[in-house]
Amino acid sequence: MAEGGAIKRIVIVGGGTAGWMTAAALSRFLGGSGRRIVLIESEAIGTVGVGEGTIPPILEFNLQLGLDEAAFLRETHATYKLGIEFVGWTRKGERYFHQFGQIGRPLNGVPFYQLWLRNRANASIGPLAGYSMSAVAAADHRFSHPSPDPADPLSQLAYAFHFDASAYGQFLRRYAEAHGAERIEGKIIGVEQDGESGFVTAVRLEDDRRVRGDLFIDCSGFRSLLLGQQLQVPFEDWSHWLPCDRAVTVGSERISPLLPYTRSTAQPAGWQWRIPLQHRTGNGHVYCSASMEDDEAERILVSTLDAPTISDPRRLRFTAGRRTKSWEANVVAIGLSSGFLEPLESTSIHLIQHGIQKLLGLFPSRGISSVERAEYNRHMVNSYEPVRDFIILHYFANNREEPFWRQVRSMTLPEALQHKIELFREHGHVFRYNDELFDIPSWVAVMLGQGIDPSACDPLATALPEAEVLRAIAELKRAYEDAAKRLPLASDFIERRIAAAQ
Ligand SMILES: Cc1cc2nc3c(=O)[nH]c(=O)nc-3n(C[C@H](O)[C@H](O)[C@H](O)COP(=O)(O)OP(=O)(O)OC[C@H]3O[C@@H](n4cnc5c(N)ncnc54)[C@H](O)[C@@H]3O)c2cc1C
């Protein structure tokens, strides 16, 4: 059963990254349908102003919009990203790489990492990252687009971007406006609801203007103006699993060479990111306020930078969790208004993209159907929870000695994650369920990187002749190393891409 009338006026509340990504996609796919798309934002309130790391599905979003990569690189100060280097997460000084893309190639149908597990005691095998094209290229600071030839190791390169999320929002604002979206500047001070259906009918601005709509997309950030404040959809707090609730951020001078990866360094009560952009480096320290004072967190951040600061430190507060529903009545929340997970695996912008794509996939026409709304909510739960669990894994599996790390090591895990870890401890098996974002190579890299050791490898790996396995491993390693030498430095590749398009 559908409630409400035809969806002719879509009102997006908020013009941060979520608002403009939504406006860009809706104007691209619905712009020609005679529907009116309006975005309201308030310069006085501003945006959260952070966000720099992304993951490979962002390529699909940009492609769907038909964005020109060179223009995107130039306008958002973007660099290429091949993965994340984790430093000190198991013990001080230890490091591992969470690569984008595959690890090695299967042999007789046996996943490569199982062959690696079987032989890792052999001194010549080296770290798992030596068998990922993306990780090998990242270690050499090199980058190129993947080769279209599946036989070429370079076909296994997988990438995303580091960019300035605010600049991305503005880039998409120009796109959305060019595709017919209208922008209204103003602060919303009131929300009108239909007494019977509970549908939001209009929002009222400070200057008495009234903006009516049939469908409202709440992109109002942590305020969650419509979904949280007006419709009172509860917030499910996940801070017992993810206790970090503060961040301090600061920009520093650009580093040279430009590195095609994020670095995430564990700190006594949290962790610190370093994200190289074309014009500066983004840095931030995420920490748990119950275990560390704000001043101490800022002192750690500023004293461990690679280069001098170029801005004043900024402090932010948050709580990990999500609204129990993302779509209630005729309000769909996308972005921080719908939930927040710390940026450890750069997943917030992806969850925005996912929310938009699912909304387009279930877009209402003659009113809003409760079954489609329920389906949307089901998808969003299925998207958030595995990402949450993936982030928890980094905290739980650690061997650090500080009280914060001892505390997170002793937490009771979500059941699904507990199962995943126990299963991995047996024969290194990982399976991907439902809409899970992270694929098997990601789980394997982080499980092993965080020191979760299977007690044995897959028996199918031990069934293969040892000499054949060792030969395949050695050949693959050489192939990745040789292929990386053919690549340009990441900074040269970016400069050439931008210059060629001018
Ligand atoms: C410390 C930190 C680091 C992060 N790093 C990453 C990262 O590396 N990768 C990643 O993917 N994500 C990251 N994120 C998340 C990312 O910043 C957000 O997901 C993204 O910026 C989207 O924010 P938003 O548009 O939902 O909210 P906001 O940027 O807060 O935008 C809210 C909008 O609503 C408007 N608004 C609010 N109230 C009103 C009102 N009453 N009237 C009119 N307008 C109103 C505001 O003006 C603004 O335009 C990070 C977040 C934090 C806190």
XYZ file of C-alpha atoms and ligand atoms in Angstrom:
555
model
C 0.000 0.000 0.000
C 1.323 3.412 -0.986
C 0.882 6.454 1.256
C 0.882 10.090 0.105
C 0.621 11.453 -3.425
C 2.946 11.436 -6.430
C 6.534 12.463 -5.748
C 6.898 15.736 -7.624
C 8.933 17.887 -5.223
C 12.072 16.488 -3.594
C 13.620 18.592 -0.852
C 17.181 17.884 0.260
C 17.933 19.376 3.669
C 21.655 20.143 3.941
C 24.477 20.960 1.551
C 27.444 19.009 2.905
C 29.034 16.167 0.968
C 25.899 14.055 1.516
C 23.518 16.763 0.329
C 25.402 17.582 -2.851
C 26.155 13.931 -3.692
C 22.413 13.291 -3.369
C 21.465 16.360 -5.405
C 23.970 15.417 -8.132
C 22.716 11.841 -8.434
C 18.993 12.732 -8.260
C 19.365 15.514 -10.805
C 21.335 13.180 -13.082
C 18.810 10.317 -12.927
C 15.512 12.097 -12.237
C 16.205 15.566 -13.609
C 14.426 14.918 -16.875
C 11.271 13.578 -15.230
C 9.683 16.937 -14.435
C 10.316 16.550 -10.705
C 11.624 19.561 -8.838
C 14.814 19.012 -6.796
C 15.552 21.649 -4.179
C 18.472 21.730 -1.737
C 18.404 23.942 1.346
C 21.580 24.769 3.194
C 22.746 27.295 5.710
C 26.109 28.994 5.345
C 25.746 30.205 8.928
C 25.648 26.595 10.161
C 28.277 25.319 7.698
C 29.332 21.722 7.087
C 31.334 19.259 9.176
C 34.322 20.174 6.966
C 36.247 16.902 7.220
C 36.523 13.754 5.118
C 39.397 12.853 2.868
C 39.632 9.084 2.443
C 37.498 6.970 0.114
C 37.319 3.379 -1.106
C 37.149 1.958 -4.661
C 33.337 2.033 -5.174
C 33.600 5.855 -5.417
C 34.842 5.271 -8.988
C 31.452 3.801 -9.844
C 29.643 6.835 -8.428
C 31.794 9.267 -10.413
C 31.333 7.127 -13.515
C 27.540 7.058 -13.125
C 27.550 10.843 -12.990
C 29.874 10.951 -15.997
C 32.464 13.059 -14.139
C 35.688 13.771 -15.965
C 38.500 12.339 -13.830
C 41.006 15.082 -14.655
C 38.527 17.832 -13.714
C 37.656 15.915 -10.559
C 41.363 15.588 -9.613
C 41.954 19.284 -10.207
C 38.854 20.575 -8.408
C 39.021 18.348 -5.336
C 42.850 18.336 -4.944
C 42.625 14.560 -5.136
C 45.378 11.972 -5.078
C 45.146 8.269 -5.806
C 44.823 5.776 -2.955
C 45.864 2.110 -3.149
C 45.103 1.132 0.441
C 45.901 1.894 4.072
C 49.109 1.251 5.954
C 48.414 0.361 9.590
C 51.257 1.168 11.966
C 51.485 -0.024 15.567
C 48.039 -1.603 15.728
C 49.197 -4.948 17.071
C 52.317 -3.744 18.865
C 54.309 -0.532 18.685
C 56.436 -0.504 15.526
C 54.659 -3.352 13.721
C 52.930 -2.536 10.440
C 50.753 -4.108 7.775
C 48.950 -2.987 4.635
C 45.251 -3.243 3.871
C 45.368 -3.239 0.078
C 42.606 -2.470 -2.383
C 41.947 -5.388 -4.724
C 43.061 -8.964 -4.826
C 45.875 -10.797 -3.074
C 47.779 -12.941 -5.579
C 46.076 -15.359 -7.937
C 44.453 -18.694 -7.025
C 46.314 -21.908 -7.849
C 44.076 -24.837 -8.845
C 41.161 -22.926 -7.350
C 42.881 -22.487 -3.966
C 42.931 -18.820 -2.848
C 46.460 -17.436 -2.896
C 46.480 -16.394 0.755
C 45.980 -20.041 1.723
C 49.197 -20.925 -0.138
C 50.885 -18.066 1.665
C 49.580 -19.358 5.014
C 50.909 -22.798 4.239
C 54.420 -21.510 3.477
C 54.789 -18.378 5.542
C 57.406 -19.930 7.865
C 59.681 -20.070 4.825
C 61.974 -17.021 5.100
C 61.836 -16.238 1.363
C 58.038 -15.780 1.369
C 57.929 -12.361 3.067
C 54.840 -10.364 4.072
C 51.448 -10.924 2.465
C 51.529 -7.383 1.056
C 54.277 -8.513 -1.342
C 51.554 -10.398 -3.247
C 49.162 -7.544 -3.816
C 49.765 -5.385 -6.887
C 48.240 -2.382 -5.141
C 50.402 -2.826 -2.031
C 53.621 -3.318 -4.033
C 52.927 -0.207 -6.150
C 52.045 1.777 -3.000
C 55.321 0.805 -1.319
C 57.177 2.183 -4.381
C 54.976 5.353 -4.390
C 53.830 4.457 -7.896
C 50.492 4.515 -9.622
C 48.704 4.015 -12.908
C 45.213 2.993 -13.933
C 44.775 -0.802 -14.024
C 45.772 -2.585 -17.215
C 42.826 -3.899 -19.271
C 44.808 -7.098 -19.986
C 43.775 -9.686 -17.348
C 47.103 -11.522 -17.806
C 49.039 -8.395 -16.793
C 49.649 -8.120 -13.007
C 48.771 -4.423 -13.386
C 45.173 -5.467 -14.103
C 44.978 -6.228 -10.363
C 45.561 -2.624 -9.335
C 42.512 -1.269 -7.518
C 42.243 2.295 -6.326
C 40.187 5.042 -4.769
C 40.971 8.684 -3.996
C 42.013 10.956 -1.211
C 40.263 14.277 -1.696
C 38.875 17.282 0.066
C 35.257 16.226 0.748
C 34.112 19.852 1.017
C 35.641 20.605 -2.401
C 33.983 17.450 -3.748
C 30.663 18.772 -2.399
C 31.196 22.086 -4.201
C 32.253 20.305 -7.406
C 29.015 18.319 -7.261
C 27.039 21.460 -6.440
C 28.061 22.923 -9.814
C 27.127 19.614 -11.457
C 23.727 19.392 -9.731
C 22.842 23.008 -10.486
C 23.809 22.482 -14.127
C 21.438 19.490 -14.132
C 18.515 21.529 -12.800
C 18.759 21.243 -8.995
C 17.856 24.479 -7.174
C 19.683 25.746 -4.118
C 18.037 27.746 -1.343
C 20.204 29.508 1.206
C 18.575 29.688 4.609
C 18.311 28.250 8.078
C 15.451 25.856 8.771
C 13.724 26.706 12.043
C 10.543 24.659 11.767
C 9.134 21.485 10.276
C 5.476 20.894 9.358
C 3.932 17.432 9.483
C 0.622 16.021 8.312
C -1.405 15.206 11.422
C -2.703 11.920 10.052
C 0.123 10.322 8.051
C 2.993 11.896 9.964
C 4.546 12.851 6.614
C 6.660 15.975 6.573
C 4.888 18.497 4.350
C 7.146 21.552 4.528
C 10.102 23.165 6.266
C 10.066 26.773 7.445
C 13.068 29.044 7.112
C 14.246 31.816 9.439
C 13.012 34.476 6.993
C 9.481 32.968 7.030
C 9.796 31.202 3.675
C 8.113 27.826 3.514
C 9.455 25.046 1.296
C 6.969 22.279 0.563
C 7.920 18.782 -0.567
C 6.608 15.273 -1.222
C 9.864 13.525 -0.333
C 12.508 14.917 2.050
C 16.114 13.788 2.105
C 17.665 14.613 5.457
C 21.338 15.466 4.858
C 21.559 17.804 7.850
C 24.603 16.110 9.386
C 24.907 15.134 13.053
C 21.832 17.302 13.845
C 19.578 14.839 11.989
C 17.003 17.594 11.788
C 14.136 15.651 10.212
C 14.756 11.963 10.950
C 16.172 12.334 14.462
C 14.794 15.610 15.858
C 11.417 15.779 14.117
C 10.439 12.138 13.567
C 12.241 10.937 16.703
C 13.780 7.861 15.083
C 16.041 6.533 17.864
C 19.832 6.487 17.660
C 21.424 3.106 18.335
C 24.599 3.852 20.251
C 27.595 1.620 19.384
C 30.130 3.318 21.636
C 30.465 0.190 23.808
C 32.192 -1.316 20.741
C 33.691 1.840 19.302
C 34.467 4.101 22.288
C 36.425 6.754 20.362
C 34.286 9.892 20.469
C 36.568 12.813 19.618
C 38.904 13.906 16.874
C 41.361 16.724 16.427
C 42.406 17.557 12.870
C 45.084 19.742 11.332
C 46.495 20.393 7.861
C 50.231 20.269 7.209
C 52.435 21.077 4.225
C 52.385 18.697 1.279
C 54.820 15.810 1.598
C 57.158 14.703 -1.128
C 57.059 12.204 -2.725
C 53.250 12.142 -2.758
C 52.239 8.798 -1.272
C 49.380 6.836 -2.880
C 48.077 5.491 0.420
C 46.671 6.528 3.795
C 48.679 5.886 6.936
C 46.844 5.007 10.128
C 49.012 4.966 13.240
C 47.725 3.612 16.551
C 48.127 5.981 19.508
C 47.726 5.322 23.270
C 43.938 5.924 23.201
C 43.010 5.856 19.529
C 44.728 6.391 16.215
C 46.008 9.026 13.850
C 45.547 9.427 10.107
C 47.812 10.942 7.488
C 46.244 11.594 4.093
C 48.327 13.134 1.310
C 46.426 15.548 -0.945
C 47.893 17.504 -3.847
C 48.142 20.786 -1.953
C 48.459 19.678 1.682
C 48.448 16.679 3.992
C 45.345 15.994 6.058
C 46.013 14.733 9.589
C 43.712 13.786 12.397
C 43.769 12.042 15.741
C 40.679 10.029 16.706
C 40.607 9.246 20.434
C 38.522 8.165 23.367
C 37.759 11.069 25.702
C 37.411 8.712 28.675
C 41.073 7.734 28.227
C 42.717 10.912 26.954
C 42.402 14.676 27.511
C 41.767 16.892 24.481
C 44.995 18.870 24.985
C 47.059 15.689 25.156
C 45.421 14.382 21.939
C 46.251 17.638 20.177
C 49.827 17.627 21.501
C 50.349 14.073 20.172
C 48.945 14.999 16.769
C 50.951 18.165 16.294
C 54.188 16.647 17.604
C 54.085 13.667 15.231
C 53.450 15.400 11.878
C 55.784 14.937 8.903
C 55.735 18.622 7.985
C 54.862 22.046 9.485
C 51.179 22.796 10.104
C 49.320 25.147 7.753
C 46.103 25.554 9.773
C 44.934 25.675 13.362
C 43.834 22.383 14.924
C 40.061 21.754 14.947
C 38.233 19.621 17.500
C 35.175 17.467 16.763
C 32.881 15.251 18.823
C 30.820 12.277 17.713
C 29.204 9.048 18.831
C 29.438 5.831 16.846
C 26.066 4.425 15.890
C 23.163 4.773 13.553
C 19.475 5.636 13.488
C 17.424 2.448 13.820
C 15.802 3.326 10.467
C 17.162 5.485 7.676
C 13.762 5.969 6.025
C 10.718 6.903 8.121
C 7.450 8.321 6.699
C 8.573 10.409 3.699
C 12.025 11.244 5.111
C 15.185 9.443 4.009
C 18.348 10.264 5.965
C 21.631 10.099 4.081
C 25.050 10.888 5.551
C 25.821 11.793 9.148
C 22.104 12.322 9.847
C 21.667 8.577 9.389
C 24.731 7.308 11.268
C 28.427 7.651 11.992
C 31.352 5.270 11.952
C 34.820 6.633 12.555
C 36.940 7.116 9.411
C 39.326 4.193 10.098
C 38.403 2.448 6.836
C 37.112 5.561 5.021
C 33.555 4.295 4.809
C 31.272 7.305 5.513
C 31.270 8.717 1.996
C 30.731 5.211 0.706
C 27.691 4.775 2.967
C 26.325 8.028 1.522
C 26.847 6.670 -1.986
C 25.219 3.387 -1.023
C 22.229 5.190 0.523
C 21.767 7.200 -2.671
C 22.088 4.167 -4.942
C 19.568 2.170 -2.898
C 17.168 5.126 -2.884
C 17.409 5.383 -6.660
C 16.880 1.630 -6.881
C 13.679 1.889 -4.809
C 12.567 5.357 -5.839
C 8.860 5.926 -5.140
C 6.473 7.208 -7.800
C 2.782 7.071 -6.748
C 3.262 7.728 -3.049
C 5.520 5.794 -0.708
C 5.090 2.071 -0.313
C 5.779 0.634 3.122
C 7.335 -2.523 1.677
C 9.838 -0.524 -0.390
C 10.639 1.638 2.608
C 11.196 -1.489 4.734
C 13.431 -2.912 2.011
C 15.525 0.253 2.003
C 15.903 0.066 5.792
C 16.884 -3.586 5.571
C 19.611 -2.766 3.049
C 20.985 0.028 5.170
C 21.164 -2.153 8.318
C 22.898 -4.832 6.252
C 25.380 -2.236 5.030
C 26.234 -0.538 8.299
C 26.666 -3.541 10.560
C 29.387 -5.416 8.639
C 31.319 -2.157 8.237
C 30.981 -1.551 11.973
C 32.265 -5.072 12.647
C 35.198 -4.614 10.296
C 36.223 -1.491 12.216
C 35.768 -3.191 15.597
C 38.131 -5.966 14.432
C 41.017 -3.461 14.279
C 40.480 -2.508 17.905
C 39.707 -5.896 19.365
C 42.676 -7.814 17.940
C 45.578 -5.881 19.427
C 48.507 -6.620 21.724
C 49.176 -3.135 22.973
C 49.670 -2.481 26.656
C 47.930 0.872 27.255
C 44.715 0.706 29.395
C 42.563 1.811 26.428
C 43.849 -1.032 24.269
C 43.529 -3.600 27.060
C 39.938 -2.465 27.540
C 38.941 -2.788 23.859
C 40.658 -6.183 23.708
C 38.324 -7.472 26.401
C 35.023 -6.301 24.859
C 32.178 -8.674 24.045
C 32.004 -8.735 20.271
C 28.914 -8.582 18.053
C 27.932 -12.175 17.357
C 28.605 -12.011 13.613
C 32.148 -10.758 14.163
C 32.823 -13.303 16.904
C 31.806 -16.008 14.437
C 33.990 -14.578 11.664
C 37.046 -14.512 13.923
C 36.476 -18.042 15.258
C 36.013 -19.359 11.747
C 39.192 -17.649 10.563
C 41.144 -19.113 13.499
C 40.379 -22.631 12.262
C 41.500 -22.755 8.599
C 41.637 -19.085 7.607
C 38.204 -19.203 5.979
C 36.226 -16.020 5.369
C 32.898 -15.744 3.559
C 31.089 -12.681 2.303
C 27.405 -12.418 3.212
C 24.538 -10.299 1.862
C 25.467 -6.721 1.098
C 28.814 -6.821 2.934
C 31.048 -4.047 1.682
C 34.461 -5.516 2.401
C 35.476 -8.466 0.308
C 37.481 -11.514 1.401
C 40.969 -10.044 0.664
C 40.187 -7.102 2.957
C 39.137 -9.344 5.847
C 42.185 -11.551 5.293
C 44.598 -8.602 5.252
C 43.179 -7.136 8.456
C 42.699 -10.454 10.308
C 46.307 -11.475 9.617
C 47.601 -7.936 10.008
C 46.008 -7.690 13.444
C 47.621 -10.966 14.430
C 44.696 -13.401 14.188
C 46.426 -16.606 13.169
C 44.586 -19.622 11.759
C 45.684 -22.835 13.470
C 46.021 -24.505 10.039
C 45.605 -23.577 6.412
C 42.946 -24.995 4.113
C 43.604 -28.727 3.519
C 43.198 -28.081 -0.214
C 46.308 -25.900 -0.034
C 48.347 -28.666 1.605
C 47.123 -31.124 -1.032
C 49.051 -29.248 -3.748
C 52.630 -30.351 -4.558
C 55.035 -28.227 -2.518
C 57.498 -27.515 -5.335
C 54.684 -26.269 -7.590
C 53.340 -24.007 -4.852
C 56.739 -22.516 -4.057
C 57.430 -21.904 -7.746
C 54.048 -20.165 -8.199
C 54.647 -17.988 -5.133
C 58.122 -16.935 -6.291
C 56.918 -16.172 -9.828
C 54.055 -14.063 -8.568
C 56.280 -12.041 -6.277
C 58.704 -11.307 -9.108
C 55.843 -10.434 -11.462
C 54.428 -7.832 -9.059
C 57.847 -6.313 -8.381
C 58.671 -6.086 -12.103
C 55.250 -4.652 -12.922
C 55.581 -1.954 -10.240
C 58.859 -0.804 -11.862
C 56.921 -0.043 -15.058
C 54.687 2.457 -13.253
C 55.241 6.210 -12.976
C 55.476 7.907 -9.604
C 51.968 8.695 -8.319
C 52.701 12.454 -8.277
C 53.892 12.394 -11.937
C 50.796 10.440 -12.976
C 48.476 13.007 -11.361
C 50.318 15.961 -12.893
C 50.211 14.383 -16.353
C 46.478 13.551 -16.043
C 45.589 17.094 -15.088
C 47.923 18.714 -17.655
C 46.658 16.523 -20.519
C 43.091 17.644 -19.886
C 43.851 21.391 -19.860
C 36.807 13.442 12.188
C 36.095 12.947 10.961
C 36.821 12.455 9.882
C 36.164 11.963 8.748
N 36.894 11.415 7.733
C 36.256 10.805 6.715
C 36.967 10.121 5.701
O 38.191 10.099 5.662
N 36.254 9.486 4.741
C 34.898 9.484 4.729
O 34.307 8.831 3.862
N 34.209 10.166 5.646
C 34.844 10.810 6.642
N 34.119 11.464 7.594
C 32.679 11.592 7.436
C 32.383 12.705 6.408
O 32.965 13.917 6.804
C 30.891 12.882 6.250
O 30.297 11.638 6.029
C 30.579 13.783 5.081
O 31.266 14.982 5.160
C 29.108 14.039 4.981
O 28.649 14.918 5.946
P 27.139 15.388 5.838
O 26.933 16.031 4.511
O 26.268 14.268 6.231
O 27.012 16.478 6.999
P 27.525 17.997 7.077
O 28.789 18.207 6.335
O 27.531 18.348 8.528
O 26.409 18.841 6.336
C 25.197 19.174 6.968
C 24.481 20.230 6.143
O 23.214 20.473 6.724
C 23.013 21.867 6.825
N 22.099 22.135 7.929
C 22.102 21.602 9.180
N 21.112 22.154 9.906
C 20.468 23.022 9.091
C 19.372 23.935 9.265
N 18.742 24.052 10.437
N 18.996 24.678 8.221
C 19.629 24.606 7.008
N 20.672 23.787 6.809
C 21.082 23.022 7.838
C 24.418 22.421 7.048
O 24.475 23.784 6.737
C 25.202 21.559 6.068
O 25.093 22.100 4.783
C 34.753 11.990 8.709
C 34.028 12.529 9.766
C 34.675 12.999 10.890
C 33.871 13.559 12.023
